[in-house]
Every structure is written in structure tokens, then in C-alpha cells.
Amino acid sequence: MSMQSLLRFFLGLCAALATGAAMAAAPGQFVIDKGWSFRLAPGNAQLDTHPEAAAWRAAAVPGTVHGDLFANKLIPDPYVGAPEAALQWIGLADWEYRTRFDAPRSAMSAARSDLVFAGLDTFAEVWLNGEKLLDANNAFRTWRVPVQGKLRARDNALRIVLRSPIAKLLPQVQAMPNKIAGNYPSPYGDEPKDAMTGNFARKPGYHYGWDWGPRYVTAGIWKPVVLESWDALRIDDLQLRQDRVEEARADIAAIVTVDAVREGAQEVRLWQTAPDGKRSLAAQRRVELRAGANRIELPVRIERPQRWFPAGYGAQPLYRYEVELGGVKAGARTGLRKVELRRDADDKGKSFYFAVNGIPVFAKGANSIPFDMFQPRVSKAKLRRVLESARDANMNMVRSWGGGYYESDEFFDLADELGLMVWQDFMFGGGMQPAYDDAFRANVVAEARDQVRRLRNHPSIVLWCGNNEEEIAWKYWGHGKTLKEADPAFADKVWKGYVQLFGTDLRKVVAEEGGGIAYWSSSPGDDLAEVANTPASGDMHYWEVWGNPAHPPSKYLEITPRFMSEYGLQAWPVQRTIDAFAKRSEQGIASPVIEAHQKFLAGKGNERLMKYVDYEFGETRDFADFVYLGQAAQAEGIELAALHHRASRPFTMGSLYWQLNDVWPGASWSSVDWFGRWKALHFHARRFYAPVAVAALRTPEGRTSVSLLNDRTRPLKGELRLRVMSLDGKLLRDERTPVELAPLSAARVAAYQDADLLGQADPAATVAVFELKAEGEPASRRVVYFKAAKDLRWPEPALRASLRRDGKHYVVDLQAATLARGVWVDFGDLDAEVADNALTLLPQERVSLRVSSKAGLAALRKALKLRSVADLLAAPASAKRASQALPAAWLRLDALSAGRRRAGVTPP
């Protein structure tokens, strides 16, 4: 499917989902999702250059203005080619949306009617039948407006004007004598680089551009618009607060919030549906309601509860509760578990780890970012594909990062079902916020209450965190220092506002609304201790590998944190994904389209990635090799870090790499690309996050430490095998040792100097292979190399493959005559998923991999391609370079990089 076809499919799917919502609306709810149209608002300055947007055209609600412009063929595909610069006018424009609807008969006769806007992005004026109802200013809040007496039986006119956040905020930002720090300045001139507006708006920060995504400052009615009507009462919320969850008993409180039209007595019933489907009456009593807001608390005791566990620690049983009151029903689902963030003091500082049902859990996972630049296009199927990929890679946690939006109910439903714990940031991605402003802070507190109440029943949520990287930016990146030098009084006011919002206000919201889940003020941090981002205490982000000064991945072995919540290496996605946005003729390391999809360091990301490829593999001959070796460098580097973190248990208790997914197709730190295709990193993650694994980690000084990792809650017996062999298969040493693995442990069992392993063998032609086999667990293998891949004496590659049908699936049989590192099985443009990839095969090893595809056997055989590191490195470099004519842009940049290396200059 082409990129354009896929985007149209997503737009159609959103419309279908919206229609489905109307069909499935609860009694008293009328979803207003039909008949919408949009236009560039009259009088807007952008009309002079874009008159084509002046006419009314069909719109999708929920949706975004970029989606509507694309659906109406007024703009090109925002992801294909390099259209970004030419589309910045959209974020500078005001947009008008309208529809007309007939009110349901029940709404006309109801005692109460509200228009409910679940998501308006962002500065929105709402008009009904010519009367202004609302000035909204927060994309993350739900806006509820009473409309009884304002509705007509037929032909109600609903109009929403969305103001440009840049145009609205820029005058006040420019008027500031000293400005607070923003995030990413626009390279396109749509706002001044010294007056960034994004951190003053309560809208997704990534819309303003990030180092993995484009700048599309969109607007829209991004969640449903619903007319709610009722005569007697409305159940506003059902909270399932877990007061006590133990193996023998669980005590919960079902807290019902009710808006009653008038006072009176009512019977309330609470029904429980257990994970096995058995339904029973859990609580019942008569209550006296007063007119207005009411709070009813119903205690529930569950004997021998079926408890919810993270993936890898047990099952994820879910209980459903339904409350009935005055003929009105409301339901909620939860999993019963006890979650603690433990901060135990020791001689180094304080621990940072999560205990679930009393089990200390080593958090294994990644950071998630938004799943698309335009949220309404994200389907549940897409969420399921990526989150199942996380679970399938043995992850048990995702950190939902703070520069996007609060994820949908479907995201958290899936996390509940899959056993993925969620570290949830509030939506602050970086820079500094105007929290010294009382109105701004009050707006955020209202947002936080909305979101915590919406999400608090999900057992997957284990932490609420105030923001991403704002504290360390102020303390260590120069943000605070610069402002203190320019205006000490204002700097003090800014910091006090920060402490008030993130130290007090949001902490209070979580304490009051969060049902006992912990709050953490900033990541990385130590909850507002003087020193942040320290290995001794709290969580840590580490970016001196990849970021400046761009240490080699071996530096990861020197950093041992309590909990590593960010670290990463970049790579391009697979070739098929690149082909979706760039023609083959446009694919070169310095070509305009490729650079448009490389967002790190203003177009210098490919130089940085080339540096990391060169650390291990040397120079590359063409763009395809650059992509392949970039993925290998990413996978191997992150594997080194993750295994070091796991081997450092219990001092280190979490490893979340940056990042799980993508907002669009391009270069990034993700392990799963925008289409849901796995990079080499994700296949590696499934192995290095395996519950039982061996970590054999070699330092640049030539010392290898071997640790056995067991995340199971039971002890295991097994065998550790050490083989030393040549690259072409000559066995030099073979030792087998019985081992016992304690539960929930990492145990260092051996340490070697290179000479201990090599003896007299050639380090350029020899490897050490450590393999752990434990009862009931897949074997875990780690290959130790004694030199960088570019310095090894690779034999000629000798990989063979055959493809056969096996029932509903295919099987590819692989065999390697010599050691094959980074074997990648590819089927080109065909839809085919391989069960495993990015493999290392030992000499004479045979592996059979399942292949899922609708293509025929003959087509798959024709398309099948294999590559390994030896394919690129076995032949002399001069021969490789002579084998293919290179694009001029590649040659220029390759020569520039080589010259810098010779001169000892590190690319920025």
C-alpha cells in the first residue's frame, strides 16, 4: 500500500470510528460527528497567499486541519518527500469549523443538556446558534457547557473557530524583556527563534517539531463532540480505589460521582463481573441525593482476589464493575494489584524501583512517543500492533513521554491486557513553563484532574511524573543561569513557579485523585533534591552516548544508575519504509528528502549516525549499507547498555531505552517504525530483555564479565557453556558448567581478561560464545568479539537459505558455514513477517524461521534476500568502493567525514 493510500485509509477509518461512536452512544448521548465542514477563517492574513482554502469543504470530526486539507487535496501528503517548509502557513492561520444538527427529542424535553468537547486543539471559540458558549485554551481538557434552553428542535448551528497558537501568543512572548527557554526553534521563519510560543500553550509540544519528527503546528476538533441530556441524574464518574490488595483479600472502594437534577432517595447497586465472567451483586444501599454534585462510596471486599501482574510475573485478570442508580448505568474495569515506588536509603543514596504485589520488578522497556503527528489517525489496531510488539520483546513497562498528548483509553486498555506498566508523564516535554502565572497553573491543575480521573482505574499506571527534563534543563543546561544573569528577580519568580506547579500542585492532584499511585516531579530527577540526574538516587537520562560528546557505546558500561529512564542510539527504518516517502533516486545520505526526514541537530544527524557506524563497522559503500549498518550499530549498542543495567541489579532496577515507536516514517531512535515494522533493535530487545539471560560484557580494556540474569520469581537450574572458536568454525575451547539462578537476581559468575579466553589465538579471527540454558527457558547467547567488526578478518560469507511451505505459514531455513553476524532476512516490497531477524549464526549452525505472508511461495523465493556483516566487511574496502558508483552527495559527505576523522575533529 502506498503512503498516500495508507493515509487516506487512516482518514477513512477515523470517520468510520466516529460514525461507530454515534451508533454506540449511551442513552442520553448524541455524538455530533456528521456534516462538518471547514475553511480558513475570513479576514486571516494567510488568505492572501492561500485563497484555495477560503471555501467551505468537508471535514472529519474528530480530526485535524492538516488531515482535512490533505483529504481535500489542498496540500500534498505531509509525510512524502519534503513538503514541511511549505506547510508552515497552516499553523499561522485561524480555522473555522461548522455543522448543523437536529436535536434529539429527548434533549429538547430533558431537564439538563450539556455540550461536551473532549478535545479542542487549542484556542477555540465555540458558538451555538449565534451565541458564544466557550473560549477554550487547553487541548488536554474536557470542556462541558450547559445548553438547556439554547437548543432548537431542528437546524442547530454549531461553529468553532480555532485560533493560531503562534499568532495568539507571539505578541505577549515578544513583549517579555527576558524570555524563558523554549524547546526547538523553528527553522522555517513561522515564529522568531528568540520568541518561541510552544511552552506557553497547553497543546502537544511535539507539534512544534522535535528531533525525531516534523513541525506541523496543527489545530482541530481532535476528540468527539457529544450532546449529553438527562432528566434526573448523570453518573459523572466511577472510581475503583484500591485500598488493600493482598493474596488473601482485596478491599476496594467504588466511588460514584453523581450530578442530580433534584434531591431525592435512590437505590444504588454495584455489580461485579469477575475475570471468569461470573457476575454478582457486590454492594447495594439506599442513598439520599441532593441537587447538584453527590459522592457515594461503596466498600467492596473480594476474598482470594485474582491479582494483576506485569508481563512476565503472572496473569492480567481484569474485574468489571457496573453501577446502577435511578435507571442510569455506568461501568469501569480494573485489575487488582498493589503498586509501590520504593525509595530505600543506603550508603550510596536512595533506590528507585517498583514493587507490584510485593515483588521488586526490574523495569524493562522503552519510552513511547505519540503514534502519529495527527492523533485522530491513530487506530486501535496500530496501538495494538506496537504494544503487542513491546510485550513480545519481553518488555514490562513503557514510559509515556510528556511532549505529546495523554494517550487514548484504548492505549491503556491494551496496556492493562498486555501487562505493560505505564510511567505516565504530565504533558510537559522540555524548556520552561510560565508556572509563575496563576491562571496558567490553574489551567494545568484542571487538566491534571481531568486526566488523572479519566485514567486512574487502569492497573497499568504505576507512576505520574510532572515533566520531562525541565529540572535538569534549568539546573545544568544553562536555562537557569542565563536568566539569573539577565534578571535575577524574574529568574527567582520562574523557579518558584516551577516548584509550586511540579512540587506542590500536581503532587496534590495525584494524592487526591490518583488512588494511591506515586508522584515524581521530573524525569530525570530526585524529586526536587538539589542534585538531579545522578546515578546515586532517582532516575537518570544518559545522552553522552549519541549526544555530545558522542562517546562510543562502550561508555554505557561506566554508567550505573538506579533507574535508567532514557538512553538511545538512532537508526533509519527498513528499506521498505524509506521507499514509502523517498524514491530510490532521492535516497542518499545528504539528499534533500533524506535530510528532511532526519531531524537530529538540524540536518547533521546522518553525520552523527555515520560516526556510530564507523566506530564498529568502518565506512560504508552506499545508502543501503548505511541503513543496514546503522540498524546493527543501534541494536548492538543498546543491547550493551541494557544488559549492563540488568547485570547491575539490584542497584539498578530499570532500563527504558529511547524510543519504542515513531510519529512518522524517518530516522529516529525507535525500535518499531511508523508502519509497525521492527528494526534490528527490536529483535535484539526480545533477546536482551528475556526473563532469563546471560550478560557477557567486554570493556575496551579487554575485561569480560559474565552475569546470569533471572527475572523469574522461582530459582532455576541450568548450564552455562563457554566456547572459544575461530570465525570459520575451529573450536578452541568448550566448557560446560552447571549453574543455579536465584529468583529475581543478577549474579556475576566469572570475569576474564582477553588472554584468559584467547590464549594464543588471533583476536582478529576469534570469538567467545557464552550460552545459558535453563529449565523451561529459551537459550540465551552472547558473542564476545575482541576487536571492532571493521578490524576482524572475516571469512567470505557462506550463508545459505531455502524457503518452504509449512501448513499456513512458510519456513526459511538458514545455514552458516562461517560465523554470520547481524543476519537480516528480507523480502523486499512483499508483505512478509519473519519470526526472528538480526541474528548471529555460529559456524555450521542451522536455524529455521517462520514467515507469515499472503504472497505465494514463488514470489517469496524470488524476493528473498540475505545480508550479514561479513557481506560488507569480508572483501577489501577498495574493492567494495569500486563495485558501485556512488551518488555525488554521498561522496561529498563521505569525504568530509573522512577528512574530519583524519584531522581528529568530531562532527557536532
PDB file of C-alpha atoms in Angstrom, residues 453-574:
ATOM      1  CA  ARG A 453      -9.697  10.902  36.886  1.00  0.00           C
ATOM      2  CA  ARG A 454     -10.024   9.501  33.371  1.00  0.00           C
ATOM      3  CA  LEU A 455      -7.115   7.091  33.746  1.00  0.00           C
ATOM      4  CA  ARG A 456      -6.897   6.171  37.425  1.00  0.00           C
ATOM      5  CA  ASN A 457      -8.733   2.842  37.187  1.00  0.00           C
ATOM      6  CA  HIS A 458      -6.123   1.386  34.847  1.00  0.00           C
ATOM      7  CA  PRO A 459      -3.901  -1.090  36.702  1.00  0.00           C
ATOM      8  CA  SER A 460      -1.123  -0.446  34.191  1.00  0.00           C
ATOM      9  CA  ILE A 461      -0.423   3.067  35.534  1.00  0.00           C
ATOM     10  CA  VAL A 462       2.296   2.844  38.172  1.00  0.00           C
ATOM     11  CA  LEU A 463       3.613   6.440  38.256  1.00  0.00           C
ATOM     12  CA  TRP A 464       2.618  10.003  37.464  1.00  0.00           C
ATOM     13  CA  CYS A 465       5.585  12.232  36.619  1.00  0.00           C
ATOM     14  CA  GLY A 466       5.432  16.020  36.453  1.00  0.00           C
ATOM     15  CA  ASN A 467       7.562  16.661  33.397  1.00  0.00           C
ATOM     16  CA  ASN A 468      10.365  15.581  31.100  1.00  0.00           C
ATOM     17  CA  GLU A 469      13.830  17.176  31.558  1.00  0.00           C
ATOM     18  CA  GLU A 470      12.713  20.610  32.726  1.00  0.00           C
ATOM     19  CA  GLU A 471      14.526  20.488  36.042  1.00  0.00           C
ATOM     20  CA  ILE A 472      17.874  19.424  34.558  1.00  0.00           C
ATOM     21  CA  ALA A 473      17.486  21.971  31.739  1.00  0.00           C
ATOM     22  CA  TRP A 474      17.137  24.737  34.333  1.00  0.00           C
ATOM     23  CA  LYS A 475      19.938  23.461  36.566  1.00  0.00           C
ATOM     24  CA  TYR A 476      22.512  22.191  34.081  1.00  0.00           C
ATOM     25  CA  TRP A 477      21.792  23.253  30.508  1.00  0.00           C
ATOM     26  CA  GLY A 478      22.142  26.991  31.038  1.00  0.00           C
ATOM     27  CA  HIS A 479      18.438  27.875  31.114  1.00  0.00           C
ATOM     28  CA  GLY A 480      18.513  28.966  34.749  1.00  0.00           C
ATOM     29  CA  LYS A 481      21.988  30.507  34.637  1.00  0.00           C
ATOM     30  CA  THR A 482      21.203  32.671  31.614  1.00  0.00           C
ATOM     31  CA  LEU A 483      18.004  34.033  33.115  1.00  0.00           C
ATOM     32  CA  LYS A 484      19.596  34.629  36.527  1.00  0.00           C
ATOM     33  CA  GLU A 485      22.300  36.719  34.901  1.00  0.00           C
ATOM     34  CA  ALA A 486      19.791  38.736  32.880  1.00  0.00           C
ATOM     35  CA  ASP A 487      17.081  39.248  35.527  1.00  0.00           C
ATOM     36  CA  PRO A 488      17.652  37.648  38.958  1.00  0.00           C
ATOM     37  CA  ALA A 489      14.232  38.646  40.313  1.00  0.00           C
ATOM     38  CA  PHE A 490      12.371  37.191  37.337  1.00  0.00           C
ATOM     39  CA  ALA A 491      14.506  34.030  37.424  1.00  0.00           C
ATOM     40  CA  ASP A 492      13.593  33.549  41.083  1.00  0.00           C
ATOM     41  CA  LYS A 493       9.921  34.015  40.215  1.00  0.00           C
ATOM     42  CA  VAL A 494      10.168  31.461  37.380  1.00  0.00           C
ATOM     43  CA  TRP A 495      11.810  28.836  39.591  1.00  0.00           C
ATOM     44  CA  LYS A 496       9.358  29.359  42.452  1.00  0.00           C
ATOM     45  CA  GLY A 497       6.507  28.932  39.976  1.00  0.00           C
ATOM     46  CA  TYR A 498       8.107  25.720  38.744  1.00  0.00           C
ATOM     47  CA  VAL A 499       8.400  24.356  42.293  1.00  0.00           C
ATOM     48  CA  GLN A 500       4.814  25.348  43.036  1.00  0.00           C
ATOM     49  CA  LEU A 501       3.429  23.564  39.972  1.00  0.00           C
ATOM     50  CA  PHE A 502       5.609  20.453  39.893  1.00  0.00           C
ATOM     51  CA  GLY A 503       6.479  20.197  43.565  1.00  0.00           C
ATOM     52  CA  THR A 504       3.110  21.021  45.109  1.00  0.00           C
ATOM     53  CA  ASP A 505       0.136  21.446  42.766  1.00  0.00           C
ATOM     54  CA  LEU A 506       0.444  18.309  40.628  1.00  0.00           C
ATOM     55  CA  ARG A 507       1.573  16.261  43.609  1.00  0.00           C
ATOM     56  CA  LYS A 508      -1.635  17.299  45.382  1.00  0.00           C
ATOM     57  CA  VAL A 509      -3.793  16.351  42.379  1.00  0.00           C
ATOM     58  CA  VAL A 510      -2.247  12.876  42.238  1.00  0.00           C
ATOM     59  CA  ALA A 511      -2.595  12.438  46.006  1.00  0.00           C
ATOM     60  CA  GLU A 512      -6.265  13.445  45.907  1.00  0.00           C
ATOM     61  CA  GLU A 513      -7.320  11.765  42.664  1.00  0.00           C
ATOM     62  CA  GLY A 514      -4.786   9.077  41.793  1.00  0.00           C
ATOM     63  CA  GLY A 515      -5.878   6.246  44.069  1.00  0.00           C
ATOM     64  CA  GLY A 516      -2.534   5.791  45.780  1.00  0.00           C
ATOM     65  CA  ILE A 517      -0.206   5.888  42.761  1.00  0.00           C
ATOM     66  CA  ALA A 518       3.112   7.657  43.387  1.00  0.00           C
ATOM     67  CA  TYR A 519       4.075  11.062  42.007  1.00  0.00           C
ATOM     68  CA  TRP A 520       7.540  12.058  40.754  1.00  0.00           C
ATOM     69  CA  SER A 521       8.261  15.705  40.000  1.00  0.00           C
ATOM     70  CA  SER A 522      10.555  15.438  36.950  1.00  0.00           C
ATOM     71  CA  SER A 523      12.439  12.912  34.861  1.00  0.00           C
ATOM     72  CA  PRO A 524      15.348  12.666  35.260  1.00  0.00           C
ATOM     73  CA  GLY A 525      15.454  13.786  38.849  1.00  0.00           C
ATOM     74  CA  ASP A 526      15.469  13.020  42.537  1.00  0.00           C
ATOM     75  CA  ASP A 527      12.093  14.612  43.325  1.00  0.00           C
ATOM     76  CA  LEU A 528      13.459  18.173  43.660  1.00  0.00           C
ATOM     77  CA  ALA A 529      16.580  17.236  45.586  1.00  0.00           C
ATOM     78  CA  GLU A 530      19.458  19.632  44.938  1.00  0.00           C
ATOM     79  CA  VAL A 531      21.258  17.258  42.563  1.00  0.00           C
ATOM     80  CA  ALA A 532      19.321  15.744  39.652  1.00  0.00           C
ATOM     81  CA  ASN A 533      20.247  13.112  37.055  1.00  0.00           C
ATOM     82  CA  THR A 534      22.673  11.346  39.355  1.00  0.00           C
ATOM     83  CA  PRO A 535      23.454   7.603  39.423  1.00  0.00           C
ATOM     84  CA  ALA A 536      23.178   7.640  43.205  1.00  0.00           C
ATOM     85  CA  SER A 537      19.467   8.346  43.530  1.00  0.00           C
ATOM     86  CA  GLY A 538      16.312   8.729  41.481  1.00  0.00           C
ATOM     87  CA  ASP A 539      16.063   8.158  37.737  1.00  0.00           C
ATOM     88  CA  MET A 540      18.595   9.084  35.092  1.00  0.00           C
ATOM     89  CA  HIS A 541      18.789  10.078  31.425  1.00  0.00           C
ATOM     90  CA  TYR A 542      22.134   9.414  29.766  1.00  0.00           C
ATOM     91  CA  TRP A 543      22.873  11.064  26.417  1.00  0.00           C
ATOM     92  CA  GLU A 544      26.664  11.395  26.331  1.00  0.00           C
ATOM     93  CA  VAL A 545      26.483   8.378  24.042  1.00  0.00           C
ATOM     94  CA  TRP A 546      24.869   9.651  20.810  1.00  0.00           C
ATOM     95  CA  GLY A 547      24.513  13.197  22.161  1.00  0.00           C
ATOM     96  CA  ASN A 548      27.532  15.341  22.833  1.00  0.00           C
ATOM     97  CA  PRO A 549      30.353  14.438  23.323  1.00  0.00           C
ATOM     98  CA  ALA A 550      29.262  11.309  21.397  1.00  0.00           C
ATOM     99  CA  HIS A 551      31.194   8.667  23.323  1.00  0.00           C
ATOM    100  CA  PRO A 552      31.307   5.171  21.818  1.00  0.00           C
ATOM    101  CA  PRO A 553      28.670   2.724  23.129  1.00  0.00           C
ATOM    102  CA  SER A 554      31.222   1.084  25.430  1.00  0.00           C
ATOM    103  CA  LYS A 555      30.843   4.164  27.645  1.00  0.00           C
ATOM    104  CA  TYR A 556      27.482   2.747  28.737  1.00  0.00           C
ATOM    105  CA  LEU A 557      29.430   0.221  30.832  1.00  0.00           C
ATOM    106  CA  GLU A 558      30.767   3.064  33.016  1.00  0.00           C
ATOM    107  CA  ILE A 559      27.333   4.455  33.937  1.00  0.00           C
ATOM    108  CA  THR A 560      25.419   2.517  36.583  1.00  0.00           C
ATOM    109  CA  PRO A 561      22.212   4.319  37.601  1.00  0.00           C
ATOM    110  CA  ARG A 562      19.403   3.414  39.969  1.00  0.00           C
ATOM    111  CA  PHE A 563      16.931   3.526  37.073  1.00  0.00           C
ATOM    112  CA  MET A 564      17.803   4.482  33.508  1.00  0.00           C
ATOM    113  CA  SER A 565      14.698   6.071  32.033  1.00  0.00           C
ATOM    114  CA  GLU A 566      16.289   7.387  28.809  1.00  0.00           C
ATOM    115  CA  TYR A 567      19.253   6.426  26.632  1.00  0.00           C
ATOM    116  CA  GLY A 568      19.395   5.736  22.945  1.00  0.00           C
ATOM    117  CA  LEU A 569      21.033   5.376  19.556  1.00  0.00           C
ATOM    118  CA  GLN A 570      19.493   6.344  16.249  1.00  0.00           C
ATOM    119  CA  ALA A 571      18.913   4.343  13.076  1.00  0.00           C
ATOM    120  CA  TRP A 572      16.957   4.566   9.858  1.00  0.00           C
ATOM    121  CA  PRO A 573      13.947   2.259   9.404  1.00  0.00           C
ATOM    122  CA  VAL A 574      13.962  -0.659   6.987  1.00  0.00           C
TER     123      VAL A 574
END
